[in-house]
């Protein structure tokens, strides 16, 4: 609460103010301002400094597009003045940006391939192994519904020794959980999640994502008690954080099948975070789960007025569940169609359907 | 088991001590905590069979600094030879379950052996003389060395049951062997222990925990004995406070005092609550014992229901901790709500310092929001005011979601006395958005910068007709900036033009700027992802017909003058809105300036 609108803060003041804020929109707004100042003054070092903070903040608070824009600039500067900046950080950030690229249907398969090749080339130039490249190829293959590629690069990735650019162990373990769920083996997904469930493996995003990803498998395996604990613990970890919109979708989808009232509470709390989310994939996962819930609510006929954020396009129709369900459904199926078109398969159409039609 | 006289540890003790001191404990000073813990446990265990026994712990510091030694004695249950082997040779295996009276978690909280080992952080040799309270047990001397060997021998002297531990100051640890330090540490760790701790040193004798505050059982009493509680907090937490709140859970097994920090802290500030587990200080930096929003207090907490982590400096995240955290949070919340009813001035002074924290809590909790919304401060076009004050001025509140949008709107809204709140700071927009749920008669509206048009006066039909052609030209001139012109009437008259950009336009603008700086691959990707912005990405230059210069510009047949004048107005409006100029805009500005000077000079001639 220090910005006075009549005084224009300096770059340093802005950076100090940003430092005090938690990761999120308010912090990004201040960093954007810092970037604007730096750019106006044509100060590359300051522009670099502020954008590093944007990448760090945006990547973990649900703004992948802003991270991409800032990173693009950093990479451009790095190629111009390679010695001036910290190489390791840039190589590390590359993973974050690459990981989210496949979430955007507007980014073509060729572009994703080029990004992977570009990353590999840069990693090799600095003496790092191909392991991280294979790991991300594996992740992207899963994200794009390519089983063969996923299996191939899973093998290649796990055959190599870790190095300094490897993701932390909990994050890698989480990918194994996702892999088995992706392959349709819920049992093995659960086995792979044991280190997270027992609390031995954790980092800033694990087990947050893991617990969410296990909810529907647990439901399918009829592990009722496990699911209940995972839901409770998992939701506490992610509540209020825009970085976990996909995970909110998982929670809503699971709870819709178990306890509609709880699902509704989670939905109402998470909706303001999801409504204008930058990440089309995550938003799709949220929206399809929301549509499933709203359809259930419409079918039950129980009168209720949802708490919708003022900025929601249907904010004035908070009691019309059918209309709301359709709105969420339309958004989700449109994104699914464009992702599938890009990926050349129908994985998301099917996935989204399974969330919308709870039955 | 007791034929040989020398025994060897199963592990490399040197390595073990290294692990303890470098990885488990935060500082060597915890050896005193571990010794107090062992002594307390031993007394508690003995009192199980001898309820009348008055427990006593005495600590003696002989000498000072290097060459000094420290002796800690208790009249507890003592150890038999077999127990010594069990406790000391089986490090890492909990002592619990080995002996009946020690098996209950409540009576024996320490892990004797590992506790004793921590003394190797400050002493190369540990000597312990102990006699078990069991009938017929002989006094024993145990001598352990840091290299991992220990010996045990029977003593032929007569001693009362209990345990006495001798430590000799290790080089480099002199700081832990001064009367001041030992006394302070004993106080910090042991102030709540139920058995008196007497500390003797050259030139003094004191009872460390002479006065055990009675609010341990009943935290509520601090309401009537505030000064005392503040004094207590000052001694233990090392800070001067002016406000405190009693804490208690429904089970009565966790209580405490929350001291309100007398200065503003930021949201990411480290939390350093001090927690006593079963009357013993276990943590000076417990982070997870209060809800996240409670970052404006520093707490003293005592509990007997939480499970400490291996280092005993934090707590395991489990259901129990969850519940305790929730209930401690409730205590704070209830007290704030109570203040709002009986001592609103006090609450306001808290809010003034800790607005962020209060907003974080209000965002999470409807009930709390309902109680305190009136006192929450917001920045608005009427200045910095509380929500209550703002609501008295107007029942209709506009707010922006970002600082950026606020700034675009602010000066014109101010000129027209429109009340608009800056919702760009953490939690602000979220709270305003929810205000109507709490006060149904208040109307709130989220404003985008393009919405201030509601404050613009439209032109009359004849005016529209009159300016139609000039406006069309203006549009054509500004088109290359993805900007269109509008002619309106608004306050203040002194403002010739206002530049309004949608959020999408700003995102688009920053992507365009970045593309020029990035690699070809990333530039192509940016092009693809920016497609989504195209429809919504536009900017508007609103020209003010109330401004005499604009009126003249459009009234006269400006002709050749119009392009330059508009471009200059455009750049000027960008600058007023704090937008960085693109290269082409900057050169436009330079050229335009020269051309205007030229025109001016010609006009004068």
Coordinates of C-alpha atoms in Angstrom, one line a residue, chain A:
Chain A
X1 CA 0.0 0.0 0.0
X2 CA 2.9 2.3 -0.7
X3 CA 2.2 3.4 -4.2
X4 CA 1.1 7.0 -4.2
X5 CA -0.5 7.8 -7.6
X6 CA 1.0 11.2 -7.8
X7 CA 4.6 10.1 -7.3
X8 CA 6.1 7.9 -9.9
X9 CA 8.2 5.2 -8.1
X10 CA 11.7 4.5 -9.3
X11 CA 12.8 1.1 -10.7
X12 CA 14.5 0.3 -7.4
X13 CA 11.4 1.2 -5.4
X14 CA 9.2 -1.0 -7.6
X15 CA 11.5 -3.9 -7.3
X16 CA 11.6 -3.6 -3.6
X17 CA 7.9 -3.4 -3.4
X18 CA 7.5 -6.4 -5.6
X19 CA 9.9 -8.4 -3.4
X20 CA 7.6 -8.0 -0.5
X21 CA 4.6 -9.4 -2.3
X22 CA 3.6 -13.0 -2.6
X23 CA 3.6 -14.5 -6.1
X24 CA 0.5 -13.4 -7.9
X25 CA -1.2 -10.7 -10.0
X26 CA -0.4 -7.7 -7.8
X27 CA 3.3 -8.6 -7.9
X28 CA 3.3 -9.0 -11.6
X29 CA 1.6 -5.7 -12.1
X30 CA 4.4 -4.0 -10.2
X31 CA 7.0 -5.9 -12.1
X32 CA 5.4 -5.0 -15.4
X33 CA 5.7 -1.4 -14.3
X34 CA 9.4 -1.9 -13.6
X35 CA 9.8 -3.4 -17.0
X36 CA 8.1 -0.4 -18.6
X37 CA 10.4 2.0 -16.7
X38 CA 13.5 0.0 -17.7
X39 CA 12.4 -0.2 -21.3
X40 CA 11.7 3.5 -21.5
X41 CA 15.2 4.2 -20.2
X42 CA 16.5 1.5 -22.6
X43 CA 18.3 -0.1 -19.6
X44 CA 18.9 -3.7 -20.6
X45 CA 20.3 -4.8 -17.3
X46 CA 17.2 -3.5 -15.4
X47 CA 14.9 -4.9 -18.0
X48 CA 16.6 -8.3 -17.5
X49 CA 16.4 -8.1 -13.8
X50 CA 12.7 -7.3 -13.7
X51 CA 11.9 -10.0 -16.3
X52 CA 13.7 -12.7 -14.4
X53 CA 11.4 -11.9 -11.5
X54 CA 8.4 -12.0 -13.9
X55 CA 9.4 -15.5 -15.1
X56 CA 9.9 -16.7 -11.6
X57 CA 6.6 -15.2 -10.4
X58 CA 4.4 -15.9 -13.4
X59 CA 5.5 -19.5 -13.8
X60 CA 4.2 -20.4 -10.3
X61 CA 1.2 -18.2 -10.0
X62 CA -0.8 -19.3 -13.1
X63 CA 0.5 -16.8 -15.7
X64 CA 2.3 -19.0 -18.2
X65 CA 1.8 -16.6 -21.1
X66 CA 3.4 -13.7 -19.2
X67 CA 6.3 -16.1 -18.3
X68 CA 6.6 -16.9 -22.0
X69 CA 6.7 -13.3 -23.1
X70 CA 9.3 -12.3 -20.5
X71 CA 11.4 -15.4 -21.2
X72 CA 11.4 -14.7 -24.9
X73 CA 12.9 -11.3 -24.2
X74 CA 15.5 -12.8 -21.9
X75 CA 16.5 -15.4 -24.4
X76 CA 16.9 -12.7 -27.1
X77 CA 19.1 -10.7 -24.8
X78 CA 21.1 -13.7 -23.8
X79 CA 21.9 -14.5 -27.4
X80 CA 23.0 -10.9 -27.9
X81 CA 25.2 -10.7 -24.8
X82 CA 25.8 -14.2 -23.7
X83 CA 28.4 -13.4 -21.1
X84 CA 26.4 -10.8 -19.3
X85 CA 23.8 -13.1 -17.8
X86 CA 23.4 -16.2 -15.7
X87 CA 23.3 -19.1 -18.1
X88 CA 22.1 -21.7 -15.6
X89 CA 19.0 -19.7 -14.7
X90 CA 18.0 -19.4 -18.3
X91 CA 18.6 -23.0 -19.1
X92 CA 16.5 -23.8 -16.0
X93 CA 13.6 -21.5 -17.0
X94 CA 13.6 -23.0 -20.4
X95 CA 12.0 -26.1 -18.9
X96 CA 9.2 -24.1 -17.3
X97 CA 8.4 -22.4 -20.6
X98 CA 8.7 -25.5 -22.7
X99 CA 6.5 -27.4 -20.3
X100 CA 3.6 -25.0 -20.8
X101 CA 4.0 -24.5 -24.5
X102 CA 1.9 -27.6 -25.3
X103 CA -0.9 -26.2 -23.2
X104 CA -1.6 -23.6 -25.9
X105 CA -3.4 -24.9 -29.0
X106 CA -2.1 -21.9 -31.0
X107 CA 1.4 -23.2 -30.7
X108 CA 1.9 -25.7 -33.5
X109 CA 3.5 -29.2 -33.3
X110 CA 6.4 -27.9 -35.5
X111 CA 7.0 -25.1 -33.0
X112 CA 7.0 -27.4 -30.1
X113 CA 9.5 -29.6 -31.9
X114 CA 11.7 -26.6 -32.7
X115 CA 11.6 -25.6 -29.0
X116 CA 12.7 -29.1 -27.9
X117 CA 15.5 -29.0 -30.5
X118 CA 16.5 -25.5 -29.4
X119 CA 16.6 -26.5 -25.8
X120 CA 18.6 -29.7 -26.5
X121 CA 21.1 -27.7 -28.5
X122 CA 21.6 -25.2 -25.7
X123 CA 21.8 -27.8 -23.1
X124 CA 24.5 -29.8 -25.0
X125 CA 26.4 -26.6 -25.7
X126 CA 26.8 -26.2 -21.9
X127 CA 27.7 -29.8 -21.3
X128 CA 24.5 -31.0 -19.8
X129 CA 23.2 -34.5 -20.6
X130 CA 20.2 -35.3 -22.7
X131 CA 18.2 -36.6 -19.8
X132 CA 16.2 -33.4 -19.2
X133 CA 15.4 -33.2 -22.9
X134 CA 14.1 -36.8 -22.8
X135 CA 12.1 -36.0 -19.7
X136 CA 10.4 -33.1 -21.2
X137 CA 9.8 -34.9 -24.5
X138 CA 8.2 -37.6 -22.4
X139 CA 6.0 -35.1 -20.5
X140 CA 5.0 -33.3 -23.7
X141 CA 4.2 -36.7 -25.3
X142 CA 1.8 -37.4 -22.4
X143 CA 0.4 -33.9 -22.7
X144 CA -0.3 -34.4 -26.4
X145 CA -1.6 -37.9 -26.0
X146 CA 1.2 -39.8 -27.8
X147 CA 1.6 -43.1 -26.0
X148 CA 4.4 -44.4 -28.2
X149 CA 6.6 -41.3 -27.8
X150 CA 5.8 -41.2 -24.1
X151 CA 7.0 -44.8 -23.6
X152 CA 10.1 -44.2 -25.8
X153 CA 11.2 -41.1 -24.0
X154 CA 10.3 -42.5 -20.6
X155 CA 12.9 -45.3 -21.3
X156 CA 15.5 -42.8 -22.5
X157 CA 14.9 -40.5 -19.6
X158 CA 15.1 -43.0 -16.8
X159 CA 18.2 -44.7 -18.4
X160 CA 20.3 -41.6 -17.8
X161 CA 22.0 -40.3 -14.7
X162 CA 20.5 -37.2 -13.1
X163 CA 22.4 -33.9 -13.5
X164 CA 22.1 -30.3 -12.3
X165 CA 19.3 -29.5 -14.8
X166 CA 17.2 -32.4 -13.7
X167 CA 13.9 -31.6 -12.0
X168 CA 13.8 -32.3 -8.3
X169 CA 13.0 -35.8 -7.3
X170 CA 9.5 -35.2 -6.1
X171 CA 8.6 -33.5 -9.4
X172 CA 10.0 -36.4 -11.4
X173 CA 8.2 -38.9 -9.2
X174 CA 5.0 -37.0 -9.8
X175 CA 5.5 -37.5 -13.5
X176 CA 5.7 -41.2 -12.9
X177 CA 2.3 -41.1 -11.2
X178 CA 0.9 -39.2 -14.1
X179 CA 2.5 -41.7 -16.5
X180 CA 0.7 -44.7 -15.0
X181 CA -2.5 -42.8 -14.8
X182 CA -2.0 -41.8 -18.5
X183 CA -1.3 -45.5 -19.4
X184 CA -4.6 -46.4 -17.7
X185 CA -3.0 -48.2 -14.8
X186 CA -4.5 -46.7 -11.7
X187 CA -2.9 -49.3 -9.3
X188 CA 0.6 -48.5 -10.4
X189 CA -0.1 -44.8 -10.3
X190 CA -1.0 -45.3 -6.6
X191 CA 2.2 -47.3 -6.0
X192 CA 4.3 -44.6 -7.6
X193 CA 2.7 -42.0 -5.3
X194 CA 3.6 -43.9 -2.2
X195 CA 6.6 -41.6 -1.4
X196 CA 4.3 -38.6 -1.6
X197 CA 1.4 -40.1 0.3
X198 CA 3.8 -41.1 3.1
X199 CA 5.2 -37.6 3.2
X200 CA 8.7 -38.5 2.3
X201 CA 8.8 -36.6 -1.0
X202 CA 7.7 -33.1 -1.2
X203 CA 8.5 -29.8 -2.9
X204 CA 6.7 -26.6 -3.7
X205 CA 4.3 -28.3 -6.1
X206 CA 4.3 -31.9 -4.9
X207 CA 2.3 -33.5 -3.4
X208 CA -0.2 -30.7 -4.3
X209 CA -0.6 -31.9 -7.9
X210 CA -0.1 -35.5 -7.0
X211 CA -3.0 -35.7 -4.5
X212 CA -5.3 -34.0 -7.0
X213 CA -4.2 -36.4 -9.8
X214 CA -4.9 -39.4 -7.6
X215 CA -8.5 -38.5 -6.8
X216 CA -10.3 -39.9 -9.8
X217 CA -8.0 -43.0 -9.8
X218 CA -8.8 -43.5 -6.1
X219 CA -12.5 -43.2 -6.9
X220 CA -12.2 -45.7 -9.7
X221 CA -10.3 -48.1 -7.5
X222 CA -13.0 -47.6 -4.9
X223 CA -10.4 -46.5 -2.3
X224 CA -12.9 -44.3 -0.6
X225 CA -11.0 -43.5 2.6
X226 CA -7.8 -42.8 0.8
X227 CA -9.6 -40.4 -1.6
X228 CA -11.2 -38.6 1.3
X229 CA -7.9 -37.9 3.0
X230 CA -6.2 -37.0 -0.3
X231 CA -8.9 -34.6 -1.1
X232 CA -8.8 -32.9 2.3
X233 CA -5.1 -32.6 2.5
X234 CA -4.6 -31.8 -1.2
X235 CA -7.1 -29.0 -1.1
X236 CA -5.6 -27.4 1.9
X237 CA -2.3 -27.3 -0.1
X238 CA -3.7 -25.5 -3.1
X239 CA -6.5 -23.4 -1.8
X240 CA -6.4 -19.9 -3.2
X241 CA -3.5 -20.5 -5.5
X242 CA -3.9 -19.7 -9.2
X243 CA -1.1 -22.1 -10.0
X244 CA -3.4 -25.1 -9.4
X245 CA -6.4 -24.5 -11.6
X246 CA -6.1 -27.9 -13.2
X247 CA -5.9 -29.5 -9.7
X248 CA -9.1 -27.6 -8.7
X249 CA -10.7 -29.3 -11.7
X250 CA -9.6 -32.7 -10.4
X251 CA -11.0 -31.9 -6.9
X252 CA -14.3 -30.7 -8.3
X253 CA -14.6 -33.7 -10.7
X254 CA -14.0 -36.1 -7.8
X255 CA -16.3 -34.3 -5.3
X256 CA -19.1 -34.1 -7.9
X257 CA -19.2 -37.9 -7.7
X258 CA -19.1 -38.0 -3.9
X259 CA -20.5 -34.9 -2.4
X260 CA -22.1 -32.2 -4.6
X261 CA -22.2 -29.6 -1.8
X262 CA -18.5 -29.9 -1.1
X263 CA -17.8 -29.8 -4.9
X264 CA -19.8 -26.6 -5.0
X265 CA -17.8 -25.0 -2.2
X266 CA -14.5 -25.9 -3.9
X267 CA -15.9 -24.6 -7.2
X268 CA -17.1 -21.3 -5.7
X269 CA -13.7 -20.7 -4.1
X270 CA -11.7 -21.5 -7.1
X271 CA -13.7 -19.9 -9.8
X272 CA -12.3 -16.4 -9.4
X273 CA -8.9 -17.9 -10.0
X274 CA -10.0 -19.8 -13.1
X275 CA -12.3 -17.5 -14.8
X276 CA -9.7 -15.5 -16.8
X277 CA -6.9 -18.0 -16.6
X278 CA -4.2 -17.7 -19.2
X279 CA -3.6 -21.4 -19.6
X280 CA -6.2 -22.9 -22.0
X281 CA -5.4 -26.4 -21.0
X282 CA -5.8 -25.8 -17.3
X283 CA -8.9 -23.8 -17.9
X284 CA -10.4 -26.6 -20.0
X285 CA -9.8 -29.1 -17.2
X286 CA -11.5 -26.7 -14.7
X287 CA -14.3 -25.8 -17.0
X288 CA -15.2 -29.3 -17.9
X289 CA -15.3 -30.4 -14.3
X290 CA -17.4 -27.3 -13.5
X291 CA -19.8 -28.2 -16.3
X292 CA -20.2 -31.7 -14.8
X293 CA -20.9 -30.3 -11.4
X294 CA -23.4 -27.7 -12.7
X295 CA -25.2 -30.3 -14.7
X296 CA -25.6 -32.4 -11.5
X297 CA -26.9 -29.3 -9.7
X298 CA -29.3 -28.6 -12.5
X299 CA -30.6 -32.2 -12.4
X300 CA -31.1 -32.1 -8.6
X301 CA -33.3 -29.1 -8.9
X302 CA -32.1 -27.8 -5.6
X303 CA -32.4 -24.0 -5.6
X304 CA -29.2 -22.2 -4.8
X305 CA -27.5 -19.0 -5.8
X306 CA -23.9 -19.5 -6.8
X307 CA -21.3 -17.0 -5.7
X308 CA -19.9 -15.9 -9.0
X309 CA -17.2 -13.2 -9.3
X310 CA -18.5 -9.9 -10.7
X311 CA -16.2 -10.3 -13.7
X312 CA -17.9 -13.6 -14.8
X313 CA -19.9 -13.1 -18.0
X314 CA -22.9 -14.8 -16.5
X315 CA -22.5 -13.2 -13.1
X316 CA -26.2 -12.0 -13.1
X317 CA -27.5 -15.6 -13.7
X318 CA -26.1 -17.3 -10.7
X319 CA -29.1 -19.5 -10.3
X320 CA -29.4 -20.8 -13.8
X321 CA -27.3 -23.9 -13.6
X322 CA -28.2 -25.2 -17.0
X323 CA -27.1 -22.1 -18.7
X324 CA -23.9 -21.9 -16.6
X325 CA -23.2 -25.6 -17.4
X326 CA -23.5 -24.9 -21.1
X327 CA -21.2 -21.9 -20.8
X328 CA -18.5 -24.0 -19.2
X329 CA -19.1 -27.0 -21.4
X330 CA -18.8 -24.8 -24.6
X331 CA -15.5 -23.3 -23.4
X332 CA -14.1 -26.7 -22.5
X333 CA -15.1 -28.6 -25.7
X334 CA -13.9 -25.7 -27.9
X335 CA -10.4 -25.9 -26.3
X336 CA -10.4 -29.7 -26.4
X337 CA -11.2 -29.6 -30.1
X338 CA -8.4 -27.2 -30.9
X339 CA -5.9 -29.2 -28.8
X340 CA -6.9 -32.4 -30.5
X341 CA -6.6 -30.8 -33.9
X342 CA -3.1 -29.8 -33.1
X343 CA -2.2 -33.1 -31.5
X344 CA -3.8 -35.2 -34.2
X345 CA -5.9 -37.4 -31.9
X346 CA -9.1 -37.2 -29.8
X347 CA -7.8 -37.6 -26.3
X348 CA -9.1 -34.3 -25.0
X349 CA -12.5 -34.6 -26.6
X350 CA -12.9 -37.9 -24.7
X351 CA -11.4 -36.6 -21.4
X352 CA -13.6 -33.5 -21.4
X353 CA -16.7 -35.6 -22.1
X354 CA -15.9 -37.9 -19.2
X355 CA -15.8 -34.9 -16.9
X356 CA -18.9 -33.2 -18.3
X357 CA -21.1 -36.3 -18.3
X358 CA -20.8 -37.5 -14.8
X359 CA -23.8 -39.8 -15.4

